[in-house]
Coordinates of C-alpha atoms in Angstrom, one line a residue:
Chain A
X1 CA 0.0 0.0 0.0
X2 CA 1.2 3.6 -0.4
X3 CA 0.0 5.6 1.6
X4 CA 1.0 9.5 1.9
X5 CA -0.9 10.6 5.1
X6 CA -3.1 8.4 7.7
X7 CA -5.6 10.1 10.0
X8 CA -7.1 8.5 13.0
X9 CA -10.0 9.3 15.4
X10 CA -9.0 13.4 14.9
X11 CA -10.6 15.6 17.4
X12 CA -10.1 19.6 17.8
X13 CA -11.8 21.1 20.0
X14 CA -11.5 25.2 20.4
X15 CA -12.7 25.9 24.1
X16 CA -16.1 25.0 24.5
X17 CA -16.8 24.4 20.8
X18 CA -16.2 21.1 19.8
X19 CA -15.4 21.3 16.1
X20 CA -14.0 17.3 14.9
X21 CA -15.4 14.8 16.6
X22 CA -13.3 12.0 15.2
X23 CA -12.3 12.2 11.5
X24 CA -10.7 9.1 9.9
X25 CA -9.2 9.5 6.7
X26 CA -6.1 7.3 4.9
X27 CA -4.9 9.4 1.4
X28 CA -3.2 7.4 -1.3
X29 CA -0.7 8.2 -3.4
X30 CA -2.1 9.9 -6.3
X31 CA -5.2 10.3 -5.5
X32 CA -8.0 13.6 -5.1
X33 CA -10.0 14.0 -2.5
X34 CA -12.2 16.2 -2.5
X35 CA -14.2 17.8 1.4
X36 CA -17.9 18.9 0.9
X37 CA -20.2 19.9 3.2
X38 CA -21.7 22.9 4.6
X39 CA -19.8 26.1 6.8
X40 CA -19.1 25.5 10.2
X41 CA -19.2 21.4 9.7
X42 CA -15.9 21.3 10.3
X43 CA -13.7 20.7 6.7
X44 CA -11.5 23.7 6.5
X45 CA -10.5 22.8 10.5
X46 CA -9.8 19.0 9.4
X47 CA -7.7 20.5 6.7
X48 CA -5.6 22.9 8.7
X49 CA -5.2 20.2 11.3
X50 CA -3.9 17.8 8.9
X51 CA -0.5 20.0 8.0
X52 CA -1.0 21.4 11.9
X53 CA -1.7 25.1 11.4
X54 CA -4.2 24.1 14.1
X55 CA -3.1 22.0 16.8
X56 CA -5.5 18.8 16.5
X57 CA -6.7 18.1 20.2
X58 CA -6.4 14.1 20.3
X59 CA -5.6 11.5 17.7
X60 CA -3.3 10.7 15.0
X61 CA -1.1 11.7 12.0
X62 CA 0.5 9.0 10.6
X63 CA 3.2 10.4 8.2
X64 CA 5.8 7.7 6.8
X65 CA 5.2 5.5 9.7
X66 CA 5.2 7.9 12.3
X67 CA 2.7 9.7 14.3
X68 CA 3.8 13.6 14.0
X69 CA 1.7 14.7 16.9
X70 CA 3.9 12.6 19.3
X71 CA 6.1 15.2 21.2
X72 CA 9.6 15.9 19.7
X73 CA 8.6 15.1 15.6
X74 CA 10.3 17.9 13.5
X75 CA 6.7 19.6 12.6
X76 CA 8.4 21.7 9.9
X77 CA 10.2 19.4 7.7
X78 CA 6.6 17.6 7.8
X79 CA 4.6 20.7 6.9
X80 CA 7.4 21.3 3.9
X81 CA 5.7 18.3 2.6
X82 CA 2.2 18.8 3.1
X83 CA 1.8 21.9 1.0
X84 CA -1.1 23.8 1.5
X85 CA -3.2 26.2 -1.0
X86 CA -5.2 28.9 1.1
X87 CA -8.8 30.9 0.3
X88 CA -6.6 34.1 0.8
X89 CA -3.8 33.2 -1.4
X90 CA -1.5 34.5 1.6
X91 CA 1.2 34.9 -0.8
X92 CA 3.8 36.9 1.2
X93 CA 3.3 40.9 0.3
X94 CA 7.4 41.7 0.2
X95 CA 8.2 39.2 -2.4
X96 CA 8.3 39.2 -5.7
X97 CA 6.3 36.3 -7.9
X98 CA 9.7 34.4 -8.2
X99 CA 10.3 35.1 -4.4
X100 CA 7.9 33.7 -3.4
X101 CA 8.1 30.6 -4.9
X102 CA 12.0 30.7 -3.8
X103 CA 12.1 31.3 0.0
X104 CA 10.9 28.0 0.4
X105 CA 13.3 26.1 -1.0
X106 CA 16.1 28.2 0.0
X107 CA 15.3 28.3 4.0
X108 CA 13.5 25.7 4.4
X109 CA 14.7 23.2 2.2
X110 CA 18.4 24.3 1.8
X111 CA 18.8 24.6 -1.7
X112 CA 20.7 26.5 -3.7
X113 CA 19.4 30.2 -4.9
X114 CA 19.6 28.8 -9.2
X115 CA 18.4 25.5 -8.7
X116 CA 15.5 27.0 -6.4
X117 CA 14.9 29.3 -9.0
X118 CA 14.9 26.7 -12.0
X119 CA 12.6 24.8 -10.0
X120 CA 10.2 27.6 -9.5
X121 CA 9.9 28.6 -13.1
X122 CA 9.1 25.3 -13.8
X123 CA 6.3 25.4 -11.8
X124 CA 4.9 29.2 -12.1
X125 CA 5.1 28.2 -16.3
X126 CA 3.0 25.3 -15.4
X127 CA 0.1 27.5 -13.9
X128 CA 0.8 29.9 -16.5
X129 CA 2.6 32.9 -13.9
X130 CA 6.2 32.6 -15.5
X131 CA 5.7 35.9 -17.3
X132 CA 4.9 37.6 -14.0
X133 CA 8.2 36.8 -12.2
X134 CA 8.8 40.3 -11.3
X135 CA 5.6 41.5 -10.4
X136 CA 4.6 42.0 -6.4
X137 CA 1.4 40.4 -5.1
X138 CA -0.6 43.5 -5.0
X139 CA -0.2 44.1 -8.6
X140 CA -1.6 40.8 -9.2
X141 CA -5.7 39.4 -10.0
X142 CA -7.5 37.3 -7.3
X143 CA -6.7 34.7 -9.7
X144 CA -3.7 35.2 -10.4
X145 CA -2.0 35.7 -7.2
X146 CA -4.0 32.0 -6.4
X147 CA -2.2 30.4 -9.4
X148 CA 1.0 31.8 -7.5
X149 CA -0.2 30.4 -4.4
X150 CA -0.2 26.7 -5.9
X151 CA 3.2 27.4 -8.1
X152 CA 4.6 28.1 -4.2
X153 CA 2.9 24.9 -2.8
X154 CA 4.4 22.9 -5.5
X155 CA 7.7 24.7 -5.5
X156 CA 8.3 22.6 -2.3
X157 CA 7.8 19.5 -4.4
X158 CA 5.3 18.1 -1.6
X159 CA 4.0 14.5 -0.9
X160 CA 0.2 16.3 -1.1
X161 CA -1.2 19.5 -1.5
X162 CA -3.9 20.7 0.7
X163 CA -6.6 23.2 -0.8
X164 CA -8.4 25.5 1.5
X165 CA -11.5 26.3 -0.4
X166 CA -9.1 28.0 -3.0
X167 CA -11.8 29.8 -5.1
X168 CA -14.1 31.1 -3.0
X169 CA -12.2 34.4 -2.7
X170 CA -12.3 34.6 -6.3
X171 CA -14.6 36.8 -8.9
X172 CA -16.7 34.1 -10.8
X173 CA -14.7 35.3 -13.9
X174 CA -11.7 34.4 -11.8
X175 CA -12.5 30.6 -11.0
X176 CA -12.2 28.5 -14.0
X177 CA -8.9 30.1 -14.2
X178 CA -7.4 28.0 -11.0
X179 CA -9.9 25.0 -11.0
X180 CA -8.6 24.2 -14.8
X181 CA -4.5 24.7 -13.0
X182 CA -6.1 22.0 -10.3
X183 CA -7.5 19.9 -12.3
X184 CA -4.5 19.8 -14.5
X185 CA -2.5 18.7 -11.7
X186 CA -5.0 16.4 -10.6
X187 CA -3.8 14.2 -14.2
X188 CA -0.4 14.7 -13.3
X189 CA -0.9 12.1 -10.7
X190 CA -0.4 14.8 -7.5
X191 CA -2.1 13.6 -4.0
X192 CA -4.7 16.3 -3.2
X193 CA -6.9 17.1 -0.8
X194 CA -9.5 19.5 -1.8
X195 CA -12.1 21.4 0.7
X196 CA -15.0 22.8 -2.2
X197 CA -18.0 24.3 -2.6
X198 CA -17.7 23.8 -6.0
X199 CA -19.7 20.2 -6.6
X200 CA -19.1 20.1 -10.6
X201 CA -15.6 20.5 -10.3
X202 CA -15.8 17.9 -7.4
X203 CA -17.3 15.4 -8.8
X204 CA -15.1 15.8 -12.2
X205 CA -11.7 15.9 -10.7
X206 CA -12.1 13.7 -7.2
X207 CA -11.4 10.0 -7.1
X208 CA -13.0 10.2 -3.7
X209 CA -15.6 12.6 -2.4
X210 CA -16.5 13.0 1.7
X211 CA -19.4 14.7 3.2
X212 CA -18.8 16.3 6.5
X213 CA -21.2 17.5 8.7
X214 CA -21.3 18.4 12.7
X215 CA -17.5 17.7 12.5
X216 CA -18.1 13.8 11.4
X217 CA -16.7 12.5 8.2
X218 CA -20.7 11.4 7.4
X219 CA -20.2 9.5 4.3
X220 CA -17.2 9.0 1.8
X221 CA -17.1 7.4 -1.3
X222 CA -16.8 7.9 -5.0
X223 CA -18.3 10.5 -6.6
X224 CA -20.6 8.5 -8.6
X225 CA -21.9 7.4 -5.1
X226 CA -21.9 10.5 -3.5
X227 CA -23.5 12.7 -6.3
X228 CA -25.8 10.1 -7.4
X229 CA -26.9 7.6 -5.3
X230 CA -25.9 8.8 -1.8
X231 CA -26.6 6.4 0.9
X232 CA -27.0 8.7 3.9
X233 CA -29.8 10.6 4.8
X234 CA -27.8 13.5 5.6
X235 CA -25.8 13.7 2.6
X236 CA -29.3 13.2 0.7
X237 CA -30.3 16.5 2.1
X238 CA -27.2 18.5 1.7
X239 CA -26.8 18.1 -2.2
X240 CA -30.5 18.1 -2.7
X241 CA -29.6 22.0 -3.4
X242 CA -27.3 21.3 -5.6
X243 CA -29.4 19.7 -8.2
X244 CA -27.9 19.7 -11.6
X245 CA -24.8 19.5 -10.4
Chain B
X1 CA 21.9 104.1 17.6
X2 CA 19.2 101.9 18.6
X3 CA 19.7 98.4 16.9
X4 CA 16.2 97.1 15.1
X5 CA 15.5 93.2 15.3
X6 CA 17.3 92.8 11.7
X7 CA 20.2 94.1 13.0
X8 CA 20.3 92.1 16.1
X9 CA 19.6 88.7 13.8
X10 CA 22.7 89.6 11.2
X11 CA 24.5 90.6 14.2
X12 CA 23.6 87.1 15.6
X13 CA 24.5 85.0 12.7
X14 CA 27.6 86.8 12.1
X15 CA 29.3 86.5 15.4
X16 CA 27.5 83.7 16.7
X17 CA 26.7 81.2 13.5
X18 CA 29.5 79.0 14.4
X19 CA 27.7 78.2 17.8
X20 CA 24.6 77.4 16.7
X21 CA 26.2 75.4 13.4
X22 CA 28.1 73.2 16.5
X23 CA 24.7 72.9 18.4
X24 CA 22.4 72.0 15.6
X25 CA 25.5 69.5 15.2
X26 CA 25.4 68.1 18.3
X27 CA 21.4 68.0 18.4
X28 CA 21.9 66.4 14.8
X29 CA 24.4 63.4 16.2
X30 CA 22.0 62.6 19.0
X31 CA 18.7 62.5 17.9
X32 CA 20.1 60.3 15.2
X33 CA 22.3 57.7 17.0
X34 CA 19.1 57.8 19.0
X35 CA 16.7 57.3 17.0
X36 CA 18.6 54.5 15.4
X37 CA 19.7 52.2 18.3
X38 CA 16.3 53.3 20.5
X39 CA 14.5 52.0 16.9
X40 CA 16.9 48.8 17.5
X41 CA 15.7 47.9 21.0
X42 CA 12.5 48.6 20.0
X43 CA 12.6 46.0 17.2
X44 CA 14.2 43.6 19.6
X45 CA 11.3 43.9 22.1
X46 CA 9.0 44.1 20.2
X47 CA 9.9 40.9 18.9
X48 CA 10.4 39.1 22.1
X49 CA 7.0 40.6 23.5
X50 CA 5.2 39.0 20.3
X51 CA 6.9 35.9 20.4
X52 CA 3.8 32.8 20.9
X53 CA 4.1 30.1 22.8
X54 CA 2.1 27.2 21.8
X55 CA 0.0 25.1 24.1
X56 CA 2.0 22.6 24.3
X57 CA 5.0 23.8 26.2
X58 CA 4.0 23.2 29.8
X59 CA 2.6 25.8 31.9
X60 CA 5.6 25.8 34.6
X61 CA 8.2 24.8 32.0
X62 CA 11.3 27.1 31.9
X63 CA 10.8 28.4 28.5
X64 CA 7.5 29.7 29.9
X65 CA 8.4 31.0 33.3
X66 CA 11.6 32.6 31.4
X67 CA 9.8 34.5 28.8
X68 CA 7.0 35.4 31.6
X69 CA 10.0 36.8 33.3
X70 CA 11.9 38.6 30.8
X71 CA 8.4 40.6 29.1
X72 CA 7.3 41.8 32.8
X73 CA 10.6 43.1 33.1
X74 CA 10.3 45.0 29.9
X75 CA 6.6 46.2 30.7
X76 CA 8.6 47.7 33.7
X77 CA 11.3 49.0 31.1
X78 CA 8.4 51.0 28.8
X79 CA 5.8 52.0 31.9
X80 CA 8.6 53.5 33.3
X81 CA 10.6 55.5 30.7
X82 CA 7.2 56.5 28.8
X83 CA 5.7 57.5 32.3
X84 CA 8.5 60.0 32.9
X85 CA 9.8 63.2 31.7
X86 CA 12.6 62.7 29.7
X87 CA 14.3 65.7 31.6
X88 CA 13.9 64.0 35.0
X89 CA 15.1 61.1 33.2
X90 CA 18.3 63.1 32.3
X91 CA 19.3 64.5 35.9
X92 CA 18.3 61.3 37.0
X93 CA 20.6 58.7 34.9
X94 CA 23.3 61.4 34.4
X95 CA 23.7 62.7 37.9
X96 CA 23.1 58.8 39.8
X97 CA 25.2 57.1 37.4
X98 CA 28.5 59.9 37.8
X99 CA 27.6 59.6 41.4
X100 CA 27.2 55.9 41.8
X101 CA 30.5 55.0 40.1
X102 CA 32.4 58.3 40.6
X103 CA 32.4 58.4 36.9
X104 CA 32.7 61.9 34.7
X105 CA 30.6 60.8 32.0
X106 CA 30.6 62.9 28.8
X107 CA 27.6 64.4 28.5
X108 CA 26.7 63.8 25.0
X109 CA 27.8 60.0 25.7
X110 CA 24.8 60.0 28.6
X111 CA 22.6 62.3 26.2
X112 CA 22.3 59.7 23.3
X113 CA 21.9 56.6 25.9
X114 CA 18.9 58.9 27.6
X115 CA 17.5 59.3 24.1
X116 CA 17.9 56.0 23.1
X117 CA 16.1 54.3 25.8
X118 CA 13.6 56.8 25.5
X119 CA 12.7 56.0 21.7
X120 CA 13.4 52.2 23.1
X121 CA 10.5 52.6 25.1
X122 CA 7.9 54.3 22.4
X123 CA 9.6 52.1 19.7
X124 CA 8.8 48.5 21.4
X125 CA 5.4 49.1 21.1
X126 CA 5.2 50.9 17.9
X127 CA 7.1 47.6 16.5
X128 CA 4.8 45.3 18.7
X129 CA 1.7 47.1 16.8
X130 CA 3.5 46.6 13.6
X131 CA 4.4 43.2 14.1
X132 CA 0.4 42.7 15.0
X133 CA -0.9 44.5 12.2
X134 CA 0.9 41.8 9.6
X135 CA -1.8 39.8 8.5
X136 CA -2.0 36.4 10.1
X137 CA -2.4 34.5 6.9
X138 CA 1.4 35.7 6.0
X139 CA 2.7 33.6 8.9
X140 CA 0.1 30.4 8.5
X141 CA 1.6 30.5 4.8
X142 CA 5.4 30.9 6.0
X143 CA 4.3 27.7 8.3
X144 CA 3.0 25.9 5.5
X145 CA 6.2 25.5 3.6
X146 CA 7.7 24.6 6.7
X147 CA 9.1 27.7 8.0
X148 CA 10.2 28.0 11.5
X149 CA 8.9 30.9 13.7
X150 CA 12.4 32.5 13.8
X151 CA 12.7 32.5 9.9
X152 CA 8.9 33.7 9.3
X153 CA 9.7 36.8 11.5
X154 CA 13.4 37.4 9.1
X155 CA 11.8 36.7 5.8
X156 CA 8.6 37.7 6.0
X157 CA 7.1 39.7 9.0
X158 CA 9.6 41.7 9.8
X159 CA 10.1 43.0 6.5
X160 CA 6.7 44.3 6.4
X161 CA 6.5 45.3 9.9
X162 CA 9.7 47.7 9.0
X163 CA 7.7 49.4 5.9
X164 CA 4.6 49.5 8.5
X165 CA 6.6 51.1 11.3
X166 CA 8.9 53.4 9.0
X167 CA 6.4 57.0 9.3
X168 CA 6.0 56.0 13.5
X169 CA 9.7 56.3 13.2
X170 CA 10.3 59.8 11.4
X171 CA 7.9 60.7 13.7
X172 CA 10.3 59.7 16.3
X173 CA 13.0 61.1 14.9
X174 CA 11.8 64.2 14.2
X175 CA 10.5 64.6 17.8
X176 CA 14.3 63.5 19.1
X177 CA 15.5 66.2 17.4
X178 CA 13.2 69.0 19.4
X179 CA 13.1 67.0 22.6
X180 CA 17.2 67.0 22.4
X181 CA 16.5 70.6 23.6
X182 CA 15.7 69.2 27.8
X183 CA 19.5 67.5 27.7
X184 CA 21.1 70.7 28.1
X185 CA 20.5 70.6 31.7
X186 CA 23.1 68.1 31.9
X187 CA 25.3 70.5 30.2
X188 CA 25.0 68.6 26.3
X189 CA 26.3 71.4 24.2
X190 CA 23.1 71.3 21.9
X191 CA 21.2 73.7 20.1
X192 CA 19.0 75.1 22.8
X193 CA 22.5 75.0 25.6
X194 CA 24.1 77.3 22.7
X195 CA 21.6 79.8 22.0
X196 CA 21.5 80.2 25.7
X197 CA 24.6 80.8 26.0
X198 CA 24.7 82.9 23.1
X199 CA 21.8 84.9 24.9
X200 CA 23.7 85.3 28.0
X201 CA 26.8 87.1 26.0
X202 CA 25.0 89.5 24.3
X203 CA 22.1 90.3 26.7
X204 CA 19.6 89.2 24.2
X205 CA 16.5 86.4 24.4
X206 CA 14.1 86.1 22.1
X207 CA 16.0 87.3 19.3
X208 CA 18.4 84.0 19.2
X209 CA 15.8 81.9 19.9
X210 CA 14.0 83.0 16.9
X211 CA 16.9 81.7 15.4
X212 CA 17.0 78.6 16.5
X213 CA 13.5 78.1 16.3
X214 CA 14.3 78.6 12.5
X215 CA 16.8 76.2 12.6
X216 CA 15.0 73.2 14.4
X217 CA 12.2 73.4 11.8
X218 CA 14.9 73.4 8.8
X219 CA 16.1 70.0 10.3
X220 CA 12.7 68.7 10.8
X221 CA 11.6 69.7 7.0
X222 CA 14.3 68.1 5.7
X223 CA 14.4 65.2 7.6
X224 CA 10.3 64.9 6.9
X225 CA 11.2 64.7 3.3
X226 CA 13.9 62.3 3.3
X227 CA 12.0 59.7 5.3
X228 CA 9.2 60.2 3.0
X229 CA 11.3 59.9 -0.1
X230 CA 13.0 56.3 1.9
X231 CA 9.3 55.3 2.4
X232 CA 8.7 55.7 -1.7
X233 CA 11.5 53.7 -2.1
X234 CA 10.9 50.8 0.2
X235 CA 7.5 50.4 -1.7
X236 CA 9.4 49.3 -5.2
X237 CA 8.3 50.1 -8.6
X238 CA 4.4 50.5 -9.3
X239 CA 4.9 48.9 -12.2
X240 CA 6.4 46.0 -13.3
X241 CA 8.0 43.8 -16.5
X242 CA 6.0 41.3 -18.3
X243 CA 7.5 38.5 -20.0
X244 CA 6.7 37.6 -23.6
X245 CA 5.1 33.8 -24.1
X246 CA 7.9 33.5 -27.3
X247 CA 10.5 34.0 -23.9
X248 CA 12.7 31.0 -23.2
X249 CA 12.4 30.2 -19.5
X250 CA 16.5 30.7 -18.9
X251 CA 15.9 33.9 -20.7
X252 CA 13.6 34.8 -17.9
X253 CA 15.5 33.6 -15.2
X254 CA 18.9 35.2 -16.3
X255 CA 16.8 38.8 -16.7
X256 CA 14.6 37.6 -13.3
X257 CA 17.9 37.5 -11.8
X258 CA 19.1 40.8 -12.4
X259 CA 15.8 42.3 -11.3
X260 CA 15.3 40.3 -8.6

């Protein structure tokens, strides 16, 4: 089996709000997840807590055989890996495009300034940004700067990239501009995790869809099932306004 | 003849320009040095007042007892000096440290360390402000690629804090170089000690005041447009180059490099 990330019995709870109430999920190599469900059921918290921008309360991480929440795991070599893709781009406001997509690799990952470079060309051509090497994030589209955002992730060369509802900052013009970059990564054969409101895009590009609701991973399957022929009541209800989708 | 008040300014500047050249000098060379190294502790508290600790270092750990200790000693630090008159300050520091050590301290020495603690203590929580106002999503993303908190403060919120922070410290500055004027009760030969002493020899007052009343808002003007001209700068080009699609990639690179 190859298996990038392993999940088991997650819980987060923030003060009195209990937001996971015990999340499984194992990601395979290669393969898109997509996380549906409504605000406030508790996706976008699973997501941060899975590359630990939130602390997870109780349970486990499994990352190549060890459990990363056990005290004294190097968090930030394990975050290098687990890229992450947020609403808010968050691309950092001092650097340039290139910069960006640089830092990274440089600090973190101790390469060399050319080779870093090279590497995050290759990537900003590959969501379409390498003429824009130069430019500063606040010269750049909603979209644009998001296509940056994911040229950054990948930069890292990470074992799965985590999206954070990455459209729903956008202007509708904006959005088939970075779901067609996702979805051309998702052929590429990249592990993804993807929390969505967008059900189309999905259903298209997921090789496994969950519903989560009430901070339960209520049902999972593929996205046949779950757009089709969902077998829980819940999730029944929830796309029910999405028809045509 | 009776002298008008043109006559008494020329006679002023003619005799006396040298003295107040020296004291806008020495008024110069301290609120500068101060401003500078005060800006520098400020920076280094207010990083160490913003610095988190996560949940998971225990509650009577050392790290947290250590770091408990060291920011109430620097609340102390600011509630004191911002709590105080700078000139009280002055006799204070310069008279109780010569005493205390039966050291003859120069005066300007003590005047820049008075100033600099001073701007320390406004500084720290400009920079604490400015380290707060960076938005939050810059350091989750500096996380994200693995970043540790030490290198998401050097490469990217301190960067932006120092653009954010850069008008609060003209400000500074440009109030160093008035409040300069309260060190000449510990004898600092600065602008306001030499146009005293310049009144005293000719029997004059407000004539070489006016003077260097003039001169103090020459240095601010100046220094006002410098800092704004710095600020300009720091904010880069409005515009920027766009590669052609025809471009080879090490084409753009080599050119990236250059630029960037």
């Amino acid at each position: 089996m190859n298996i990038v990330v392993e999940i088991k019995n997650l819980h987060k709870t923030f003060g009195q709000n209990v937001v996971l109430k015990g999340v499984d999920l194992t990601v395979n190599r290669g393969e898109v997840i997509s996380i549906i469900g409504s605000s406030g059921s508790g996706k976008s918290t699973f997501l941060r807590c899975i590359n630990m921008l939130e602390w997870p309360t109780s349970g486990e991480i499994f990352y190549n055989g060890e459990n990363v929440l056990k005290s004294g795991y190097d968090i930030t070599k394990y975050r290098a890996k687990m890229g992450m893709v947020f609403q808010s781009f968050n691309l950092f406001q001092n650097l340039t495009v290139l910069e960006n997509c640089v830092v990274g690799q440089v600090k973190v990952g101790k390469k060399n300034k050319v080779e870093a470079e090279k590497v995050a060309l290759k990537y900003l051509e590959k969501v379409g940004m390498a003429p824009y090497i130069n430019a500063k994030p606040h010269h750049l589209s909603g979209g644009q700067k998001q296509r940056v955002a994911i040229a950054r992730a990948l930069s890292m060369e990470p074992d799965a990239l985590l999206f954070d509802e990455p459209t729903s900052a956008l202007d509708p013009e904006m959005v088939g501009e970075v779901l067609k970059v996702i979805k051309d990564l998702a052929q590429t054969g990249l592990t993804m995790i993807i929390v969505t409101h967008e059900m189309a895009f999905a259903k298209e590009v997921s090789d496994r869809v969950a519903y989560m609701a009430d901070g339960v991973m209520v049902e999972m399957d593929v996205p046949e099932v779950i757009f089709e022929s969902p077998k829980n009541e819940r999730t029944k209800q929830f796309l029910s306004r999405f028809i045509g989708v | 003849m009776e002298k008008t008040f043109y006559d008494w300014v020329v006679y002023i500047i003619e005799n006396y320009g040298v003295w107040f050249l020296k004291g806008a000098g020495v008024t110069l060379l301290i609120a500068l040095t101060g401003t500078i190294i005060g800006s520098i502790f400020g920076l280094l508290i207010g990083i160490i007042k913003t610095i988190p600790l996560s949940n998971h270092v225990g509650r009577f750990s050392p790290k947290r007892i250590g770091l408990k200790l060291v920011n109430i000693l620097l609340t102390i630090y600011i509630e004191v000096f911002r709590g105080t008159p700078m000139i009280v300050q002055a006799i204070v520091i310069y008279y109780g440290i010569a005493e205390a050590w039966g050291i003859n301290w120069d005066p300007i020495v003590a005047g820049i360390f008075i100033v600099s603690i001073n701007t320390g203590a406004y500084m720290s929580e400009v920079v604490r402000g400015g380290i707060q106002s960076v938005d939050k999503g810059q350091t989750e993303a500096a996380h994200a690629i693995g970043m540790t908190h030490w290198q998401t403060m050097l490469h990217v919120v301190l960067p932006q804090t120092i653009r954010n922070i850069l008008p609060a410290t003209g400000n500074e500055f440009v109030i160093n170089i008035k409040d300069t004027a309260v060190l000449n009760v510990i004898t600092v030969t600065e602008l306001f000690f030499m146009t005293k002493s310049v009144s005293g020899a000719i029997y004059k007052t407000y004539e070489p005041f006016l003077v260097a009343a003039s001169i103090y808002l020459f240095l601010t003007l100046v220094i006002t447009r410098i800092l704004r001209y710095v600020e300009k700068r720091m904010d880069g080009p409005s515009s920027y180059t766009i590669f052609g699609s025809s471009t080879m990639p090490e084409q753009i690179l080599k050119r990236g490099e250059q630029i960037v």
